[in-house]
Structure formats: structure tokens, C-alpha cells
Amino acid sequence: MTEIDVTERKRAEELLKKNGLERFCYLIPRFYDFAAYLLEENKKHNLTALREIGDVWVRHFADSLLFADMFEGEHKTLIDVGCGGGFPSIPLAIACKNLKVTAMDSTKKKTDFVVSAAQRIKLDNYSALCARAEEAGKNKVYRERYDIATARAVAALPALAEYCLPLVRVGGAFLSYKGKDAEIECAAAEPIIANLGGKIEKIEKRILTDENGEEMERALIVIRKVRNTPPVFPRKNSAILKSK
């Protein structure tokens, strides 16, 4: 385990408190151990565009946990689609022990990394799946099996909905991390969401604050699965990417 020094711990505590996340301060040593491993492995693999620990605290940890209260409570299964370097899946798995988390990505080096990271920080509620979302959504092993699907990827909401909603059970939800244009994206995605068996339930908005006090508008779009996804979905990736 990589030990965190007093100065870095204080920095992390102040940042979490700025964002109303002080209840997670006791987890800072585990967060830091993961962050240090991420930045070290990032020198060999392209896992994140961020290179400094301060940026990781803000744009990865605080951002991933900003809506953590919406994941807490009952035991639930969660699949994070396009997990990348492990955000929001690893912070959520650390902070919300009620979640059984599966991190999915089509790039093997990324799923290998998150498995290695989870083992390093002793996460027992975390696993990974190397697969394409549009293929997993057709596979009966994964189709409509999860209580929650998340996506924090930089992609249009219509495409994300088609990747994620087929994986969610009826009654569950797809939670999409977005920014200030969430309403615009919802308007564009509403027809395909309805076709997929989903319904936009609400847009939860919060402010993410960095070390310098700069504020960024963040949103979590909650899309409820109200009926089974028709067998035609998800389509091939080329068709998904043309969705408007």
C-alpha cells in the first residue's frame, strides 16, 4: 500500500469537504493508494489524460462521488459501461459497500488494470468484463441483469442509452454522468430512450468545486427502465453512432 503524507491527506480532506463529501474522508488512504497506482501505470498505458494527483482528486474522485448518495442503500448490482481507468466504478465500490460492481470495457488493458487495482486495494465487491457493450447487451448472461448501469464516457446520450439500457433490468436505472448541457442531451435522446424501454425520470444537478474554488456544473441523468428492451436492440455499433 502506498502511504499518504500529512500534507496530501489534508489537501484531499479539504477538497472532499468543499464538495460535501466529508463523510468519505476516512477512505482517503484507499483512494490515494489507487490514485498512486493509476498514475504509475499511466506512464506505461494510456489510462487517463490527467497526470497530477490534484487533478485526480477533483476530476476523478470528487466527480465520481458527487452523486454517491443516489447509489447508497439497498444491495444492488451495478455495471459501469466504458470503465476506462476505473471511474466512477472504483470510487463507488470503495464508498458504497452495498454495491456489487462490474466494470466493463472493450479494451483489455483497461479491464486488466482495474482488476489489478481492485486486488491491490482489496476490493471484494468488484469485478471486470472485457466486452463491447453492444455485444454484451445481446448476450443473455448480461442482458437485463443489472440494477444499475452507469456511464461517464464522453459520448452522446442517445448512443450511451443504447449501450446501457439493454443491460438494465426492468425497474432498474441507467445513470449517466453529464455536464451543463444535460437538458439538451435529454431532449435529443428521448425518442431512442423510449424505444429502448426507458423513461427519463429526473436530472440531478450538483456543483463540483476544485482546489481554487472554480465551479463546474455536473448532472446525473436518471433513466428508469420501465419495460423490456425490444430484441432488435442494441444494434450494431455503426448504427448506434448514427443515433440522433
Tab-separated table of N, CA and C in Angstrom, residues 5-105:
chain	number	residue	atom	x	y	z
A	5	ASP	N	1.087	11.144	2.709
A	5	ASP	CA	1.685	12.006	3.727
A	5	ASP	C	0.640	12.988	4.271
A	6	VAL	N	0.999	13.675	5.345
A	6	VAL	CA	0.059	14.549	6.050
A	6	VAL	C	-0.444	15.672	5.154
A	7	THR	N	0.461	16.270	4.373
A	7	THR	CA	0.086	17.392	3.502
A	7	THR	C	-0.919	16.961	2.446
A	8	GLU	N	-0.658	15.823	1.817
A	8	GLU	CA	-1.554	15.339	0.765
A	8	GLU	C	-2.905	14.927	1.349
A	9	ARG	N	-2.885	14.360	2.533
A	9	ARG	CA	-4.148	13.967	3.165
A	9	ARG	C	-5.000	15.197	3.475
A	10	LYS	N	-4.359	16.253	3.984
A	10	LYS	CA	-5.092	17.479	4.284
A	10	LYS	C	-5.679	18.079	3.012
A	11	ARG	N	-4.905	18.045	1.936
A	11	ARG	CA	-5.371	18.559	0.643
A	11	ARG	C	-6.627	17.806	0.187
A	12	ALA	N	-6.571	16.486	0.295
A	12	ALA	CA	-7.709	15.660	-0.116
A	12	ALA	C	-8.924	15.915	0.775
A	13	GLU	N	-8.700	16.039	2.085
A	13	GLU	CA	-9.797	16.302	3.016
A	13	GLU	C	-10.493	17.619	2.689
A	14	GLU	N	-9.708	18.655	2.421
A	14	GLU	CA	-10.280	19.967	2.109
A	14	GLU	C	-11.105	19.912	0.832
A	15	LEU	N	-10.615	19.175	-0.143
A	15	LEU	CA	-11.331	19.072	-1.413
A	15	LEU	C	-12.651	18.319	-1.244
A	16	LEU	N	-12.617	17.214	-0.513
A	16	LEU	CA	-13.850	16.463	-0.282
A	16	LEU	C	-14.861	17.308	0.488
A	17	LYS	N	-14.391	18.056	1.478
A	17	LYS	CA	-15.288	18.906	2.267
A	17	LYS	C	-15.914	19.999	1.412
A	18	LYS	N	-15.139	20.575	0.492
A	18	LYS	CA	-15.668	21.606	-0.408
A	18	LYS	C	-16.848	21.092	-1.220
A	19	ASN	N	-16.841	19.784	-1.472
A	19	ASN	CA	-17.870	19.186	-2.314
A	19	ASN	C	-18.913	18.399	-1.524
A	20	GLY	N	-18.946	18.635	-0.210
A	20	GLY	CA	-19.948	17.980	0.625
A	20	GLY	C	-19.725	16.490	0.790
A	21	LEU	N	-18.467	16.053	0.642
A	21	LEU	CA	-18.152	14.626	0.672
A	21	LEU	C	-17.302	14.245	1.883
A	22	GLU	N	-17.401	15.042	2.955
A	22	GLU	CA	-16.558	14.800	4.124
A	22	GLU	C	-16.798	13.438	4.756
A	23	ARG	N	-17.969	12.843	4.525
A	23	ARG	CA	-18.237	11.518	5.105
A	23	ARG	C	-17.315	10.447	4.538
A	24	PHE	N	-16.627	10.755	3.431
A	24	PHE	CA	-15.715	9.793	2.824
A	24	PHE	C	-14.248	10.053	3.171
A	25	CYS	N	-13.984	11.017	4.055
A	25	CYS	CA	-12.592	11.353	4.382
A	25	CYS	C	-11.833	10.163	4.970
A	26	TYR	N	-12.545	9.303	5.689
A	26	TYR	CA	-11.870	8.146	6.292
A	26	TYR	C	-11.345	7.168	5.240
A	27	LEU	N	-11.834	7.294	4.009
A	27	LEU	CA	-11.414	6.407	2.918
A	27	LEU	C	-10.250	6.972	2.109
A	28	ILE	N	-9.766	8.148	2.472
A	28	ILE	CA	-8.700	8.800	1.699
A	28	ILE	C	-7.470	7.909	1.509
A	29	PRO	N	-6.990	7.176	2.518
A	29	PRO	CA	-5.824	6.312	2.275
A	29	PRO	C	-6.055	5.298	1.151
A	30	ARG	N	-7.254	4.732	1.059
A	30	ARG	CA	-7.548	3.772	-0.025
A	30	ARG	C	-7.646	4.491	-1.364
A	31	PHE	N	-8.296	5.658	-1.367
A	31	PHE	CA	-8.363	6.438	-2.601
A	31	PHE	C	-6.953	6.775	-3.088
A	32	TYR	N	-6.108	7.192	-2.160
A	32	TYR	CA	-4.749	7.600	-2.530
A	32	TYR	C	-3.940	6.421	-3.057
A	33	ASP	N	-4.082	5.278	-2.425
A	33	ASP	CA	-3.369	4.084	-2.882
A	33	ASP	C	-3.742	3.771	-4.328
A	34	PHE	N	-5.028	3.861	-4.632
A	34	PHE	CA	-5.479	3.635	-6.006
A	34	PHE	C	-4.956	4.716	-6.946
A	35	ALA	N	-5.019	5.986	-6.520
A	35	ALA	CA	-4.566	7.093	-7.367
A	35	ALA	C	-3.076	6.978	-7.688
A	36	ALA	N	-2.278	6.628	-6.693
A	36	ALA	CA	-0.837	6.485	-6.912
A	36	ALA	C	-0.551	5.362	-7.903
A	37	TYR	N	-1.282	4.273	-7.773
A	37	TYR	CA	-1.120	3.142	-8.699
A	37	TYR	C	-1.562	3.533	-10.104
A	38	LEU	N	-2.681	4.262	-10.204
A	38	LEU	CA	-3.171	4.725	-11.502
A	38	LEU	C	-2.130	5.584	-12.209
A	39	LEU	N	-1.562	6.555	-11.510
A	39	LEU	CA	-0.600	7.465	-12.134
A	39	LEU	C	0.691	6.749	-12.507
A	40	GLU	N	1.077	5.754	-11.724
A	40	GLU	CA	2.277	4.977	-12.056
A	40	GLU	C	2.038	4.132	-13.302
A	41	GLU	N	0.916	3.429	-13.345
A	41	GLU	CA	0.599	2.594	-14.506
A	41	GLU	C	0.296	3.431	-15.745
A	42	ASN	N	-0.139	4.656	-15.532
A	42	ASN	CA	-0.459	5.548	-16.648
A	42	ASN	C	0.782	5.915	-17.453
A	43	LYS	N	1.942	5.767	-16.849
A	43	LYS	CA	3.197	6.018	-17.573
A	43	LYS	C	3.435	4.956	-18.638
A	44	LYS	N	2.843	3.776	-18.440
A	44	LYS	CA	3.003	2.668	-19.397
A	44	LYS	C	1.790	2.505	-20.297
A	45	HIS	N	0.611	2.823	-19.767
A	45	HIS	CA	-0.639	2.646	-20.514
A	45	HIS	C	-1.428	3.951	-20.472
A	46	ASN	N	-2.144	4.229	-21.517
A	46	ASN	CA	-2.950	5.449	-21.570
A	46	ASN	C	-4.285	5.212	-20.868
A	47	LEU	N	-4.297	5.423	-19.552
A	47	LEU	CA	-5.483	5.145	-18.743
A	47	LEU	C	-6.277	6.400	-18.416
A	48	THR	N	-5.596	7.528	-18.317
A	48	THR	CA	-6.241	8.805	-18.016
A	48	THR	C	-5.426	9.934	-18.615
A	49	ALA	N	-6.111	11.007	-18.997
A	49	ALA	CA	-5.422	12.188	-19.527
A	49	ALA	C	-4.800	13.006	-18.402
A	50	LEU	N	-5.199	12.744	-17.171
A	50	LEU	CA	-4.696	13.502	-16.029
A	50	LEU	C	-3.343	12.961	-15.587
A	51	ARG	N	-2.462	13.876	-15.190
A	51	ARG	CA	-1.108	13.484	-14.809
A	51	ARG	C	-0.753	13.865	-13.372
A	52	GLU	N	-1.546	14.732	-12.754
A	52	GLU	CA	-1.242	15.235	-11.414
A	52	GLU	C	-2.275	14.745	-10.405
A	53	ILE	N	-1.793	14.438	-9.203
A	53	ILE	CA	-2.677	13.894	-8.176
A	53	ILE	C	-3.798	14.865	-7.814
A	54	GLY	N	-3.509	16.176	-7.831
A	54	GLY	CA	-4.545	17.158	-7.525
A	54	GLY	C	-5.702	17.098	-8.497
A	55	ASP	N	-5.387	16.926	-9.779
A	55	ASP	CA	-6.432	16.814	-10.797
A	55	ASP	C	-7.236	15.531	-10.616
A	56	VAL	N	-6.556	14.469	-10.212
A	56	VAL	CA	-7.240	13.189	-9.995
A	56	VAL	C	-8.235	13.304	-8.838
A	57	TRP	N	-7.831	13.997	-7.761
A	57	TRP	CA	-8.746	14.184	-6.632
A	57	TRP	C	-10.036	14.861	-7.074
A	58	VAL	N	-9.887	15.910	-7.908
A	58	VAL	CA	-11.061	16.694	-8.309
A	58	VAL	C	-11.869	15.997	-9.388
A	59	ARG	N	-11.224	15.752	-10.528
A	59	ARG	CA	-11.945	15.357	-11.738
A	59	ARG	C	-12.253	13.867	-11.810
A	60	HIS	N	-11.630	13.098	-10.930
A	60	HIS	CA	-11.962	11.676	-10.894
A	60	HIS	C	-12.685	11.301	-9.595
A	61	PHE	N	-12.031	11.511	-8.449
A	61	PHE	CA	-12.646	11.063	-7.197
A	61	PHE	C	-13.866	11.892	-6.803
A	62	ALA	N	-13.690	13.213	-6.670
A	62	ALA	CA	-14.828	14.044	-6.257
A	62	ALA	C	-15.959	13.969	-7.277
A	63	ASP	N	-15.612	13.971	-8.552
A	63	ASP	CA	-16.634	13.893	-9.599
A	63	ASP	C	-17.396	12.570	-9.529
A	64	SER	N	-16.676	11.473	-9.322
A	64	SER	CA	-17.321	10.155	-9.245
A	64	SER	C	-18.235	10.037	-8.032
A	65	LEU	N	-17.861	10.709	-6.925
A	65	LEU	CA	-18.592	10.568	-5.665
A	65	LEU	C	-19.637	11.649	-5.435
A	66	LEU	N	-19.708	12.627	-6.335
A	66	LEU	CA	-20.598	13.773	-6.146
A	66	LEU	C	-22.056	13.348	-5.972
A	67	PHE	N	-22.424	12.226	-6.616
A	67	PHE	CA	-23.805	11.725	-6.539
A	67	PHE	C	-23.881	10.404	-5.770
A	68	ALA	N	-22.891	10.134	-4.919
A	68	ALA	CA	-22.810	8.830	-4.246
A	68	ALA	C	-24.059	8.506	-3.437
A	69	ASP	N	-24.724	9.527	-2.894
A	69	ASP	CA	-25.924	9.277	-2.087
A	69	ASP	C	-27.035	8.615	-2.897
A	70	MET	N	-26.980	8.759	-4.218
A	70	MET	CA	-28.007	8.158	-5.074
A	70	MET	C	-27.735	6.676	-5.334
A	71	PHE	N	-26.567	6.199	-4.891
A	71	PHE	CA	-26.203	4.791	-5.057
A	71	PHE	C	-26.263	4.027	-3.740
A	72	GLU	N	-26.286	4.743	-2.624
A	72	GLU	CA	-26.252	4.116	-1.307
A	72	GLU	C	-27.609	3.511	-0.946
A	73	GLY	N	-27.588	2.570	-0.005
A	73	GLY	CA	-28.845	1.977	0.460
A	73	GLY	C	-28.877	0.478	0.283
A	74	GLU	N	-29.848	-0.003	-0.494
A	74	GLU	CA	-30.041	-1.437	-0.676
A	74	GLU	C	-28.890	-2.060	-1.472
A	75	HIS	N	-28.732	-3.373	-1.309
A	75	HIS	CA	-27.743	-4.099	-2.100
A	75	HIS	C	-28.183	-4.100	-3.562
A	76	LYS	N	-27.278	-3.675	-4.429
A	76	LYS	CA	-27.602	-3.597	-5.854
A	76	LYS	C	-26.412	-4.041	-6.695
A	77	THR	N	-26.730	-4.525	-7.909
A	77	THR	CA	-25.690	-4.837	-8.883
A	77	THR	C	-25.552	-3.660	-9.835
A	78	LEU	N	-24.323	-3.289	-10.119
A	78	LEU	CA	-24.039	-2.131	-10.972
A	78	LEU	C	-23.036	-2.518	-12.038
A	79	ILE	N	-23.291	-2.123	-13.276
A	79	ILE	CA	-22.319	-2.296	-14.347
A	79	ILE	C	-21.925	-0.920	-14.859
A	80	ASP	N	-20.618	-0.664	-14.881
A	80	ASP	CA	-20.087	0.609	-15.375
A	80	ASP	C	-19.602	0.386	-16.799
A	81	VAL	N	-20.270	1.011	-17.753
A	81	VAL	CA	-20.014	0.770	-19.175
A	81	VAL	C	-18.967	1.754	-19.692
A	82	GLY	N	-17.867	1.202	-20.220
A	82	GLY	CA	-16.748	2.031	-20.652
A	82	GLY	C	-15.978	2.529	-19.448
A	83	CYS	N	-15.511	1.592	-18.620
A	83	CYS	CA	-14.955	1.938	-17.305
A	83	CYS	C	-13.639	2.693	-17.372
A	84	GLY	N	-12.915	2.595	-18.489
A	84	GLY	CA	-11.650	3.315	-18.608
A	84	GLY	C	-10.689	2.960	-17.493
A	85	GLY	N	-10.176	3.994	-16.821
A	85	GLY	CA	-9.225	3.781	-15.734
A	85	GLY	C	-9.866	3.495	-14.392
A	86	GLY	N	-11.196	3.259	-14.380
A	86	GLY	CA	-11.854	2.860	-13.137
A	86	GLY	C	-12.742	3.903	-12.489
A	87	PHE	N	-13.217	4.858	-13.283
A	87	PHE	CA	-14.091	5.903	-12.739
A	87	PHE	C	-15.410	5.947	-13.495
A	88	PRO	N	-16.526	5.949	-12.801
A	88	PRO	CA	-16.705	6.059	-11.343
A	88	PRO	C	-16.682	4.733	-10.597
A	89	SER	N	-16.403	3.623	-11.277
A	89	SER	CA	-16.645	2.305	-10.680
A	89	SER	C	-15.843	2.030	-9.416
A	90	ILE	N	-14.537	2.343	-9.410
A	90	ILE	CA	-13.740	2.023	-8.222
A	90	ILE	C	-14.083	2.932	-7.043
A	91	PRO	N	-14.160	4.261	-7.204
A	91	PRO	CA	-14.592	5.071	-6.060
A	91	PRO	C	-15.957	4.658	-5.506
A	92	LEU	N	-16.905	4.327	-6.384
A	92	LEU	CA	-18.223	3.896	-5.909
A	92	LEU	C	-18.139	2.571	-5.166
A	93	ALA	N	-17.327	1.643	-5.663
A	93	ALA	CA	-17.179	0.346	-4.990
A	93	ALA	C	-16.527	0.502	-3.620
A	94	ILE	N	-15.585	1.448	-3.505
A	94	ILE	CA	-14.944	1.712	-2.215
A	94	ILE	C	-15.939	2.339	-1.245
A	95	ALA	N	-16.679	3.330	-1.734
A	95	ALA	CA	-17.541	4.132	-0.862
A	95	ALA	C	-18.880	3.478	-0.552
A	96	CYS	N	-19.392	2.677	-1.474
A	96	CYS	CA	-20.739	2.098	-1.332
A	96	CYS	C	-20.637	0.578	-1.281
A	97	LYS	N	-20.495	0.051	-0.088
A	97	LYS	CA	-20.303	-1.394	0.047
A	97	LYS	C	-21.567	-2.178	-0.273
A	98	ASN	N	-22.689	-1.480	-0.427
A	98	ASN	CA	-23.931	-2.153	-0.821
A	98	ASN	C	-23.936	-2.530	-2.295
A	99	LEU	N	-22.976	-2.005	-3.058
A	99	LEU	CA	-22.928	-2.261	-4.495
A	99	LEU	C	-22.039	-3.452	-4.831
A	100	LYS	N	-22.500	-4.268	-5.764
A	100	LYS	CA	-21.664	-5.288	-6.380
A	100	LYS	C	-21.376	-4.778	-7.787
A	101	VAL	N	-20.137	-4.369	-8.028
A	101	VAL	CA	-19.784	-3.602	-9.222
A	101	VAL	C	-19.081	-4.464	-10.265
A	102	THR	N	-19.530	-4.333	-11.508
A	102	THR	CA	-18.850	-4.919	-12.662
A	102	THR	C	-18.391	-3.776	-13.556
A	103	ALA	N	-17.102	-3.738	-13.847
A	103	ALA	CA	-16.539	-2.712	-14.730
A	103	ALA	C	-16.362	-3.312	-16.116
A	104	MET	N	-16.977	-2.700	-17.117
A	104	MET	CA	-16.902	-3.238	-18.477
A	104	MET	C	-16.190	-2.266	-19.408
A	105	ASP	N	-15.294	-2.807	-20.207
A	105	ASP	CA	-14.619	-2.011	-21.231
A	105	ASP	C	-14.215	-2.949	-22.359
